[in-house]
CSV table of C-alpha atoms and ligand atoms in Angstrom, one decimal:
chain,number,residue,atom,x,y,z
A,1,UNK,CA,1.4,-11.7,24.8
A,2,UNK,CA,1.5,-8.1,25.1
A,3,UNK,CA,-0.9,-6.1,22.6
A,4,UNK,CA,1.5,-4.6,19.2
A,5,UNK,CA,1.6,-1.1,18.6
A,6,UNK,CA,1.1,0.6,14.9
A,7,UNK,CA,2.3,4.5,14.5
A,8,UNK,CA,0.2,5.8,11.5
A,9,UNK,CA,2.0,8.6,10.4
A,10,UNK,CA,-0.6,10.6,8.6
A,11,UNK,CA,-3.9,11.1,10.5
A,12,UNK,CA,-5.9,12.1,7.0
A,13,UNK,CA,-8.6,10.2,4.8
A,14,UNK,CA,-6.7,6.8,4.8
A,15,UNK,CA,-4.7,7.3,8.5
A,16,UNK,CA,-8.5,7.6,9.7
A,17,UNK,CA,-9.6,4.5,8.1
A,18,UNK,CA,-6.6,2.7,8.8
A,19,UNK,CA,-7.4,3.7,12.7
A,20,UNK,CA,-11.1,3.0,12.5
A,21,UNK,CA,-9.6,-0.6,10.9
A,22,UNK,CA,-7.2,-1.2,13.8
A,23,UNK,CA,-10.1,-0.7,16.2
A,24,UNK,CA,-12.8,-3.1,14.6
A,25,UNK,CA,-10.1,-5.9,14.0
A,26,UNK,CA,-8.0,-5.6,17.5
A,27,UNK,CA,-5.1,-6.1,15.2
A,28,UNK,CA,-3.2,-3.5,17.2
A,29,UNK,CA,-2.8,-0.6,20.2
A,30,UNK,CA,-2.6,2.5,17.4
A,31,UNK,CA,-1.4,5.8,17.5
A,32,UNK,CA,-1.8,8.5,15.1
A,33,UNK,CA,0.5,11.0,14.4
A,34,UNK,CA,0.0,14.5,11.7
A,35,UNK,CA,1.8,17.9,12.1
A,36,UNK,CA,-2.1,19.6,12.0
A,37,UNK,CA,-2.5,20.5,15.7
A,38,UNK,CA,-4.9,18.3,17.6
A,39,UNK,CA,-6.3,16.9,14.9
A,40,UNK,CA,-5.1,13.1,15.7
A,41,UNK,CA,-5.9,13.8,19.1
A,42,UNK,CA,-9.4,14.5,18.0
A,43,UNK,CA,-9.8,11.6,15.6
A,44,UNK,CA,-7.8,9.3,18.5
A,45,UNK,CA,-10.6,10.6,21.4
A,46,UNK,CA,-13.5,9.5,18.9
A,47,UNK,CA,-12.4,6.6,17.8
A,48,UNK,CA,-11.6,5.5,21.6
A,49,UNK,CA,-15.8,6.0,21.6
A,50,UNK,CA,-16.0,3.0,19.3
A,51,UNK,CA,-14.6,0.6,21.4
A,52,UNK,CA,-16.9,-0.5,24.0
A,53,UNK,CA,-19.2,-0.7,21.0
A,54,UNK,CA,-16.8,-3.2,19.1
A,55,UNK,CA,-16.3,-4.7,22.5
A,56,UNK,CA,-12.2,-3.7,21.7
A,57,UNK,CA,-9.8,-3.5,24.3
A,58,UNK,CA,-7.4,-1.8,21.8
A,59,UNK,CA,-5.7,1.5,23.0
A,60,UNK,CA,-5.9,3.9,20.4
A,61,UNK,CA,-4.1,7.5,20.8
A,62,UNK,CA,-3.1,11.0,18.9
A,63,UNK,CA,-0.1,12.8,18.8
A,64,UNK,CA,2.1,15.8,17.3
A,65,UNK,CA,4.7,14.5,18.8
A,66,UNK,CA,7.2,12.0,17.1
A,67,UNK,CA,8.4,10.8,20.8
A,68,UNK,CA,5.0,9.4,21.0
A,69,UNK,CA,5.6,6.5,18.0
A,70,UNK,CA,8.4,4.7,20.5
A,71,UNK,CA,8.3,1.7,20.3
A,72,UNK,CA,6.0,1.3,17.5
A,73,UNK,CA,6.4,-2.4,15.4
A,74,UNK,CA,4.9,-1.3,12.4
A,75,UNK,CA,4.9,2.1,10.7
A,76,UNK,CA,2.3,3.0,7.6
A,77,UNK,CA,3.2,6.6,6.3
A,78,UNK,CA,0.3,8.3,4.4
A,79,UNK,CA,1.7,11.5,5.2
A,80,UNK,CA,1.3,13.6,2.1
A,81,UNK,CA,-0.6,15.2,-0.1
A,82,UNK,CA,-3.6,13.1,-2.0
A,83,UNK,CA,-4.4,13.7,-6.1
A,84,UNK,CA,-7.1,16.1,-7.2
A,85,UNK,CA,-8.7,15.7,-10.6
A,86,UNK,CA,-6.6,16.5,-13.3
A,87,UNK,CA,-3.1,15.2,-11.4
A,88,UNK,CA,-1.2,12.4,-11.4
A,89,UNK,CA,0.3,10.6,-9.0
A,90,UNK,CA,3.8,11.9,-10.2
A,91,UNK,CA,2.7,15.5,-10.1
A,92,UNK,CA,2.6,14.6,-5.9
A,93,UNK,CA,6.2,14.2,-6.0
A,94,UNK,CA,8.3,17.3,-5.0
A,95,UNK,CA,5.7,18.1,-2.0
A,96,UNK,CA,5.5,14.5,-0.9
A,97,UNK,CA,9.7,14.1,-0.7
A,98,UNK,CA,10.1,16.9,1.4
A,99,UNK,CA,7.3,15.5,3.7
A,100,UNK,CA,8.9,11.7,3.4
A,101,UNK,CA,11.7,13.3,4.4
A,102,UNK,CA,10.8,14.9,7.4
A,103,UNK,CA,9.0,11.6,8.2
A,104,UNK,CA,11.9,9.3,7.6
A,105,UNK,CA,13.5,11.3,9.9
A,106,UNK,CA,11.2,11.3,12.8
A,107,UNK,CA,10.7,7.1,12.3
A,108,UNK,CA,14.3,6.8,12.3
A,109,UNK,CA,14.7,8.5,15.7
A,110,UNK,CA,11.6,7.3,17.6
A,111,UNK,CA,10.8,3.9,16.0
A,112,UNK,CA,14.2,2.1,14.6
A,113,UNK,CA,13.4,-1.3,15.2
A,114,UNK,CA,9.8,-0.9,13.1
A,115,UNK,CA,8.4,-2.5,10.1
A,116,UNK,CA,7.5,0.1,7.6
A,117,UNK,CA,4.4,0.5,5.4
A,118,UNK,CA,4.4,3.1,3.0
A,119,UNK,CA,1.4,4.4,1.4
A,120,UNK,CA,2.1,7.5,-0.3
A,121,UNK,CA,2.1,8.7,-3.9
A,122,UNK,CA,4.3,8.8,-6.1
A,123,UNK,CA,4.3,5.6,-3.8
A,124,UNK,CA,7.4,4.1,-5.7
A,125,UNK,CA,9.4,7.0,-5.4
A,126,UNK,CA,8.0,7.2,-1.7
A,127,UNK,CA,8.8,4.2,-0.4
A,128,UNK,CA,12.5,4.5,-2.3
A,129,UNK,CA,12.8,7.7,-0.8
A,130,UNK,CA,11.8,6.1,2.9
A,131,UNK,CA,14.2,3.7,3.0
A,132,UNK,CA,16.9,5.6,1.4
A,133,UNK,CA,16.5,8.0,4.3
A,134,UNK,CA,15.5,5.6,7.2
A,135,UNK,CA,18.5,3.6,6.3
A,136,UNK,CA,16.5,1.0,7.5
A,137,UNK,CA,17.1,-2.8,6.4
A,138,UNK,CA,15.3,-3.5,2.7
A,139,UNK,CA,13.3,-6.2,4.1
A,140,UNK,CA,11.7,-3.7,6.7
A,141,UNK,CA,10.6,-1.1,3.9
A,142,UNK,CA,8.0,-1.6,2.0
A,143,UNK,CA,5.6,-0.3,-0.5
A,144,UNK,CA,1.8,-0.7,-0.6
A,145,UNK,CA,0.0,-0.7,-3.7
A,146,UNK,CA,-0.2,-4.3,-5.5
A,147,UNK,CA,-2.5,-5.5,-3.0
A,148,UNK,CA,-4.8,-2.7,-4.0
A,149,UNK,CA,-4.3,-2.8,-7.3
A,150,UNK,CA,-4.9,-6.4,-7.3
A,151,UNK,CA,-8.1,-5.9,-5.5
A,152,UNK,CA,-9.6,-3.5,-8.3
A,153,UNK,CA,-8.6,-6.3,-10.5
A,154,UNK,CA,-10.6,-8.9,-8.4
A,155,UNK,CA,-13.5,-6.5,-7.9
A,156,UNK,CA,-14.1,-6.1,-11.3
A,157,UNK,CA,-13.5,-9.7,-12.4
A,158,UNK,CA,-16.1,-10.7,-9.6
A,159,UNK,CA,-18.3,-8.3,-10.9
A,160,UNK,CA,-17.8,-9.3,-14.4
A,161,UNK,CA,-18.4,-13.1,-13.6
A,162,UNK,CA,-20.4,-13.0,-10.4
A,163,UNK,CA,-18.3,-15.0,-8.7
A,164,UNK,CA,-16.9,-14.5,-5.6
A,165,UNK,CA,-13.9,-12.1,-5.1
A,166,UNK,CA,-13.2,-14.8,-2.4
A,167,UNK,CA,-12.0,-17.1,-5.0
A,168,UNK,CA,-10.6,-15.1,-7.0
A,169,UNK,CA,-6.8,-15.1,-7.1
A,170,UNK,CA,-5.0,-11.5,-9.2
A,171,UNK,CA,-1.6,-10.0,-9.0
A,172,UNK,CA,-1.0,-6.7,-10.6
A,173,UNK,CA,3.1,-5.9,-10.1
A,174,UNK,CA,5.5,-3.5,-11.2
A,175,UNK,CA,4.9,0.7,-10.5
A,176,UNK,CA,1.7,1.9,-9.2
A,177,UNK,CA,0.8,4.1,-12.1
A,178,UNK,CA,-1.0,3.7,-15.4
A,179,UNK,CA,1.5,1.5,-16.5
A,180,UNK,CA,1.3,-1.1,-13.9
A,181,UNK,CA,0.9,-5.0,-15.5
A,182,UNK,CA,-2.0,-7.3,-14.3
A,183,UNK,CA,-0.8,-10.3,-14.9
A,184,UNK,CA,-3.6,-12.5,-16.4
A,185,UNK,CA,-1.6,-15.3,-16.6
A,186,UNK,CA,-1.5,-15.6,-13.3
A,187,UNK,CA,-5.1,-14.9,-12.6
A,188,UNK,CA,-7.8,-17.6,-11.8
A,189,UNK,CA,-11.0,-18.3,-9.9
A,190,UNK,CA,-10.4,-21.9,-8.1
A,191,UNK,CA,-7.4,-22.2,-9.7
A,192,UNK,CA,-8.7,-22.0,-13.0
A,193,UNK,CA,-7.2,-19.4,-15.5
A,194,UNK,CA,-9.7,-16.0,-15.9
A,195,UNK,CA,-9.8,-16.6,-20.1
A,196,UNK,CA,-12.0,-20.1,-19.4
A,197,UNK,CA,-14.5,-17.4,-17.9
A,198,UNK,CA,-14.0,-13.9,-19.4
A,199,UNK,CA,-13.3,-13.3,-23.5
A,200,UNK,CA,-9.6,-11.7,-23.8
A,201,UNK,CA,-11.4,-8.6,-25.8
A,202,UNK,CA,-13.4,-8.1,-22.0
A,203,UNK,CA,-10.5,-8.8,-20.6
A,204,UNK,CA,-8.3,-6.2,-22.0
A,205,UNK,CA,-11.0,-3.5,-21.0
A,206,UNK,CA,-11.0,-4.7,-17.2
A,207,UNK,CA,-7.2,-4.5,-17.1
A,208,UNK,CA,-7.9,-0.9,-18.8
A,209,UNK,CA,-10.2,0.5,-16.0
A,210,UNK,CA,-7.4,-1.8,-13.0
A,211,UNK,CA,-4.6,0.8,-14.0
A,212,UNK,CA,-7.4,3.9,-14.6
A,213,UNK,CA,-9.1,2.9,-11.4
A,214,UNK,CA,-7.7,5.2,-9.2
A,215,UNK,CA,-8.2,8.4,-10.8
A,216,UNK,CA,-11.5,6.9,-11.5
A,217,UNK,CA,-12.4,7.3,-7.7
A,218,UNK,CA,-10.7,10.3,-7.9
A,219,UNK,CA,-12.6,12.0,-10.9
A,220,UNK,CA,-16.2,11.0,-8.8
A,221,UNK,CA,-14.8,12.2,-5.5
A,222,UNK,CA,-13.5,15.3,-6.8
A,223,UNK,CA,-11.9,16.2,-3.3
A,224,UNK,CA,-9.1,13.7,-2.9
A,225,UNK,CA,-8.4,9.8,-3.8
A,226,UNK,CA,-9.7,6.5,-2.8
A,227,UNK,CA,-9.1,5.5,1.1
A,228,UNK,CA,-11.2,2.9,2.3
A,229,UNK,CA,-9.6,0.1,-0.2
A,230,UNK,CA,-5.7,1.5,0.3
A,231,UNK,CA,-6.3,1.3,4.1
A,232,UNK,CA,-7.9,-1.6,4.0
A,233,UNK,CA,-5.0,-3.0,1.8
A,234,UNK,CA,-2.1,-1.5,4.3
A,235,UNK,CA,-4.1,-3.6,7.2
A,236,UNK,CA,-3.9,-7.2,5.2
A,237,UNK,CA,0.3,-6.4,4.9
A,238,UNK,CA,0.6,-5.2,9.0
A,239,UNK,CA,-1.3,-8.1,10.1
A,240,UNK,CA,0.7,-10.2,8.0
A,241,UNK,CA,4.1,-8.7,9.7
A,242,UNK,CA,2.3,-9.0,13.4
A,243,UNK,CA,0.6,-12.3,13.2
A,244,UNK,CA,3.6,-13.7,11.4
A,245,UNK,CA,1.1,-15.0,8.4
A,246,UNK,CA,4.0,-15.7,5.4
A,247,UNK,CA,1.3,-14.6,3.4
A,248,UNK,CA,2.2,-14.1,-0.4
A,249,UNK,CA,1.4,-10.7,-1.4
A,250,UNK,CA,2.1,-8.0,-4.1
A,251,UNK,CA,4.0,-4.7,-2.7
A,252,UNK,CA,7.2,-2.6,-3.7
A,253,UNK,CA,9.9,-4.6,-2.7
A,254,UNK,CA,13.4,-3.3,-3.5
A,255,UNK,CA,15.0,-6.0,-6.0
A,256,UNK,CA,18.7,-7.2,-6.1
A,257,UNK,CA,18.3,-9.0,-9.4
A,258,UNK,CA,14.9,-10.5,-9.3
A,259,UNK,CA,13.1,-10.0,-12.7
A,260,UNK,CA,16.2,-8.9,-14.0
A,261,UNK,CA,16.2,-5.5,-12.1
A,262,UNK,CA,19.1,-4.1,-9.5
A,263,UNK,CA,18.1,-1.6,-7.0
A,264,UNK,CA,14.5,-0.7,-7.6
A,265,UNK,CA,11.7,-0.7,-6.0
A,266,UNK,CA,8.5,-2.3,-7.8
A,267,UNK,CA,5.3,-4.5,-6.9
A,268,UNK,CA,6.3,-7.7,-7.0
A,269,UNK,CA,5.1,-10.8,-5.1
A,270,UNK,CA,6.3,-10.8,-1.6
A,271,UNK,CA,6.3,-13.1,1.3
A,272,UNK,CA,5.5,-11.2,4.1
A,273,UNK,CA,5.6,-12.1,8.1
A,274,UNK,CA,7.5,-11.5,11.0
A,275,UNK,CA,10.3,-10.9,8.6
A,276,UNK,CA,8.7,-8.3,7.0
A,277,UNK,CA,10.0,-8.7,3.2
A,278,UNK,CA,11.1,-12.5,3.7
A,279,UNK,CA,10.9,-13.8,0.4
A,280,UNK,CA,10.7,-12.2,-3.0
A,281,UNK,CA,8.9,-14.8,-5.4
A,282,UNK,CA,9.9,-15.2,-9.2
A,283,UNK,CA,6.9,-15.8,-10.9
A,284,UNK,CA,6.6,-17.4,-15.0
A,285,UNK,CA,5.8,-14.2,-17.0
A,286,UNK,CA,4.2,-14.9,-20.3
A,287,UNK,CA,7.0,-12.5,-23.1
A,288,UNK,CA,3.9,-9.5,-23.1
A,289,UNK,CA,3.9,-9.4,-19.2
A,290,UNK,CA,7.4,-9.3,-18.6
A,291,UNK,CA,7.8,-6.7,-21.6
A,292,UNK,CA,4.9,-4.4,-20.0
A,293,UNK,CA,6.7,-4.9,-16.6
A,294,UNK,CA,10.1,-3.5,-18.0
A,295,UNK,CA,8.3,-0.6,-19.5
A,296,UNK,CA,6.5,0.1,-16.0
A,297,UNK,CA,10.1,-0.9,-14.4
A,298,UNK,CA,11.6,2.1,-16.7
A,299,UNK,CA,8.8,4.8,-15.7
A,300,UNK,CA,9.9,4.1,-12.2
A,301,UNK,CA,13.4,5.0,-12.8
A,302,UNK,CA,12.8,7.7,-14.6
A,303,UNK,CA,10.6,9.2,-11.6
A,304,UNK,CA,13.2,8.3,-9.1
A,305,UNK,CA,15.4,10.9,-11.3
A,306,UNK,CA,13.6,13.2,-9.5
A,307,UNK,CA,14.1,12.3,-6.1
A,308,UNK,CA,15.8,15.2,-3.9
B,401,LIG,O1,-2.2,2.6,-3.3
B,401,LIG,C1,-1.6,3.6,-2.9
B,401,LIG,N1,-0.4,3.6,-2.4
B,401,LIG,C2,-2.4,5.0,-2.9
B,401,LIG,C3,-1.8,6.0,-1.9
B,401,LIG,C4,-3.8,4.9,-2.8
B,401,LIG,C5,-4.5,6.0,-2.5
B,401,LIG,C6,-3.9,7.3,-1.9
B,401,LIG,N2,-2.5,7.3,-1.9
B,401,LIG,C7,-1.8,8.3,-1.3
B,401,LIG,O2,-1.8,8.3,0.1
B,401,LIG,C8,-2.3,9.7,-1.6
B,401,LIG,O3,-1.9,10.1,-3.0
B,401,LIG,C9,-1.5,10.5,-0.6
B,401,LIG,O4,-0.2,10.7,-1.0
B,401,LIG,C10,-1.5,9.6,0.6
B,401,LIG,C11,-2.5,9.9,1.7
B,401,LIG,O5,-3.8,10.0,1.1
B,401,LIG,P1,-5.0,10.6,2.1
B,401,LIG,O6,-6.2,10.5,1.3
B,401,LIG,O7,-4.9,10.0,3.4
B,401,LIG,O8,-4.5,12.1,2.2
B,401,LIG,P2,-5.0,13.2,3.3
B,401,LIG,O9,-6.4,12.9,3.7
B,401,LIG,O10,-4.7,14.5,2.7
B,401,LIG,O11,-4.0,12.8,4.5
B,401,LIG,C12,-2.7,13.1,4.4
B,401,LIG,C13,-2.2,13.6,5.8
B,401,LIG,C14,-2.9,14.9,6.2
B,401,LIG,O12,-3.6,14.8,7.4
B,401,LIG,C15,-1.7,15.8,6.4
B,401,LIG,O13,-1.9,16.8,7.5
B,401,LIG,C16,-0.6,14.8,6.8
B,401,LIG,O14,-0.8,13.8,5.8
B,401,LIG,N3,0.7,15.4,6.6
B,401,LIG,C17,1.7,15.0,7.4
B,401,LIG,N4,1.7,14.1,8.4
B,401,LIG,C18,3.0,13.9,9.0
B,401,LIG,N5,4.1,14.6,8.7
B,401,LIG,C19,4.0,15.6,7.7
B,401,LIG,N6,5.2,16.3,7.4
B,401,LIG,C20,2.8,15.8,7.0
B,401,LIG,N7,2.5,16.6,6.0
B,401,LIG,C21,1.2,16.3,5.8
């Protein structure tokens, strides 16, 4: 079966990783795409170094050049400007649409038929914006941040109880932004709820530092935002399109209804595979979780107000 192909459109901080990722796993040929001359080319030509050392028979290339993302099967768009200390993911927005734009754009000529990933910030807003201008199918847009989110949430619970992340389950939905809602209800560690391991008072500081977490990275960093854990998230939703996985994950689906909402993108759990967005799944909220999700629902709507 012929190798798949994944455009990453954005060659920065995450694009690199995502690359680097592609590489180790042989999940995909790859080609990386950025408007800053040569640069993927020279990021493309050293990763290519790494694979007789991973043993990988992946084809990895860069471009400037849009032409170059034909035939792509799965598109994950970092293109955009990352947060510094002091923003918010929000103040992104206005640079970040026009760059979407330009993006859609060059996806929707060169790449029609692709599963799209999008990664960035305001990533709501973005990954409305892509699919408003890709016209592409809902189901073949979506937005990545849950499965990050959720990750934080599982880092700092395995942390907290020494347990494996491995068997620890978490979903954080709605907008990726301090208002986003881990849903502790639905958290566990072998199936069995988080509060039989970690008091509610601890609790309630963990989910704190889940929605915090990314300026957190960004505060120590000082020179941009997290990348390691977003790419590594992206990967976990591409391999689940190309390997066909119908693996349960949260990302920014766009609802028709579902949790009561019409038209909006927020994290929600997803089935995703071949399908891309096959299934949206309606999970028991407890009154306090679906109340924090409306409130994160309205922030959303409110930002997509601003959407060119
Ligand atoms: O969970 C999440 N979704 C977030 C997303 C987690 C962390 C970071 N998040 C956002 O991803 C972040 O706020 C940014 O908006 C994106 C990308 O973050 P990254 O750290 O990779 O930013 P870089 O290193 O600045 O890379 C962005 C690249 C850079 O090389 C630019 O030259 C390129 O985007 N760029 C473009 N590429 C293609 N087309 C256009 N028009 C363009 N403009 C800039």
């Amino acid at each position: 079966m012929a190798r798949k192909k994944i455009a990453l459109i954005g060659a920065g901080n995450i694009g690199g990783s995502l690359a680097f990722l592609c590489c180790v796993s042989e999940l995909a040929d790859v080609v990386l795409f950025d408007v800053v001359e040569s640069m993927p080319q020279g990021k493309a030509l050293d990763l290519s170094h790494t694979l007789p050392v991973f043993n990988s028979s992946v084809r990895v290339t860069g471009t400037n050049d849009y032409k170059d993302i034909a035939g792509a099967d799965v598109c994950i768009i970092t293109a955009g400007l990352a947060r510094k200390p002091g923003m918010s993911r929000d103040d992104l927005l206005k640079t970040n649409s026009k760059i979407m734009q330009s993006v859609a754009q060059g996806i929707k000529e060169n790449a029609p038929d692709s599963f799209v990933i999008v990664v960035s910030n305001p990533l709501d807003a973005m990954v409305t914006l892509c699919q408003r201008e890709t016209g592409f199918a809902p189901n073949k847009v979506v937005g990545m941040a849950g499965v990050l989110d959720s990750a934080r949430y599982r880092a700092f619970l395995s942390e907290e109880t020494g347990v494996s992340p491995e068997l620890i389950h978490a979903l954080v939905l709605g907008g990726h932004g301090d208002d986003m809602v881990p849903v502790r209800s639905a958290t566990t560690i072998n199936g069995i709820g988080i509060e039989e391991f970690v008091s509610k008072e601890r609790l309630l500081e963990i989910e704190t530092r889940v929605r915090g977490a990314g300026g957190e990275v960004v505060g120590l960093l000082k020179t941009g935002s997290a990348f390691c854990s977003p790419a590594a998230s992206a990967i976990q939703m591409a391999e689940a399109y190309i390997k066909d996985e119908k693996k349960l994950l949260p990302a920014a689906a766009l609802l028709s209804g579902e949790y009561g909402y019409e038209g909006l993108y927020i994290g929600v759990p997803c089935v995703l595979g071949a399908g891309g967005v096959e299934k949206i799944v309606e999970i028991e909220l407890s009154d306090d979780e679906k109340a924090a999700l409306d409130i994160s629902a309205g922030k959303v709507k409110a930002l997509l107000e601003q959407l060119p």
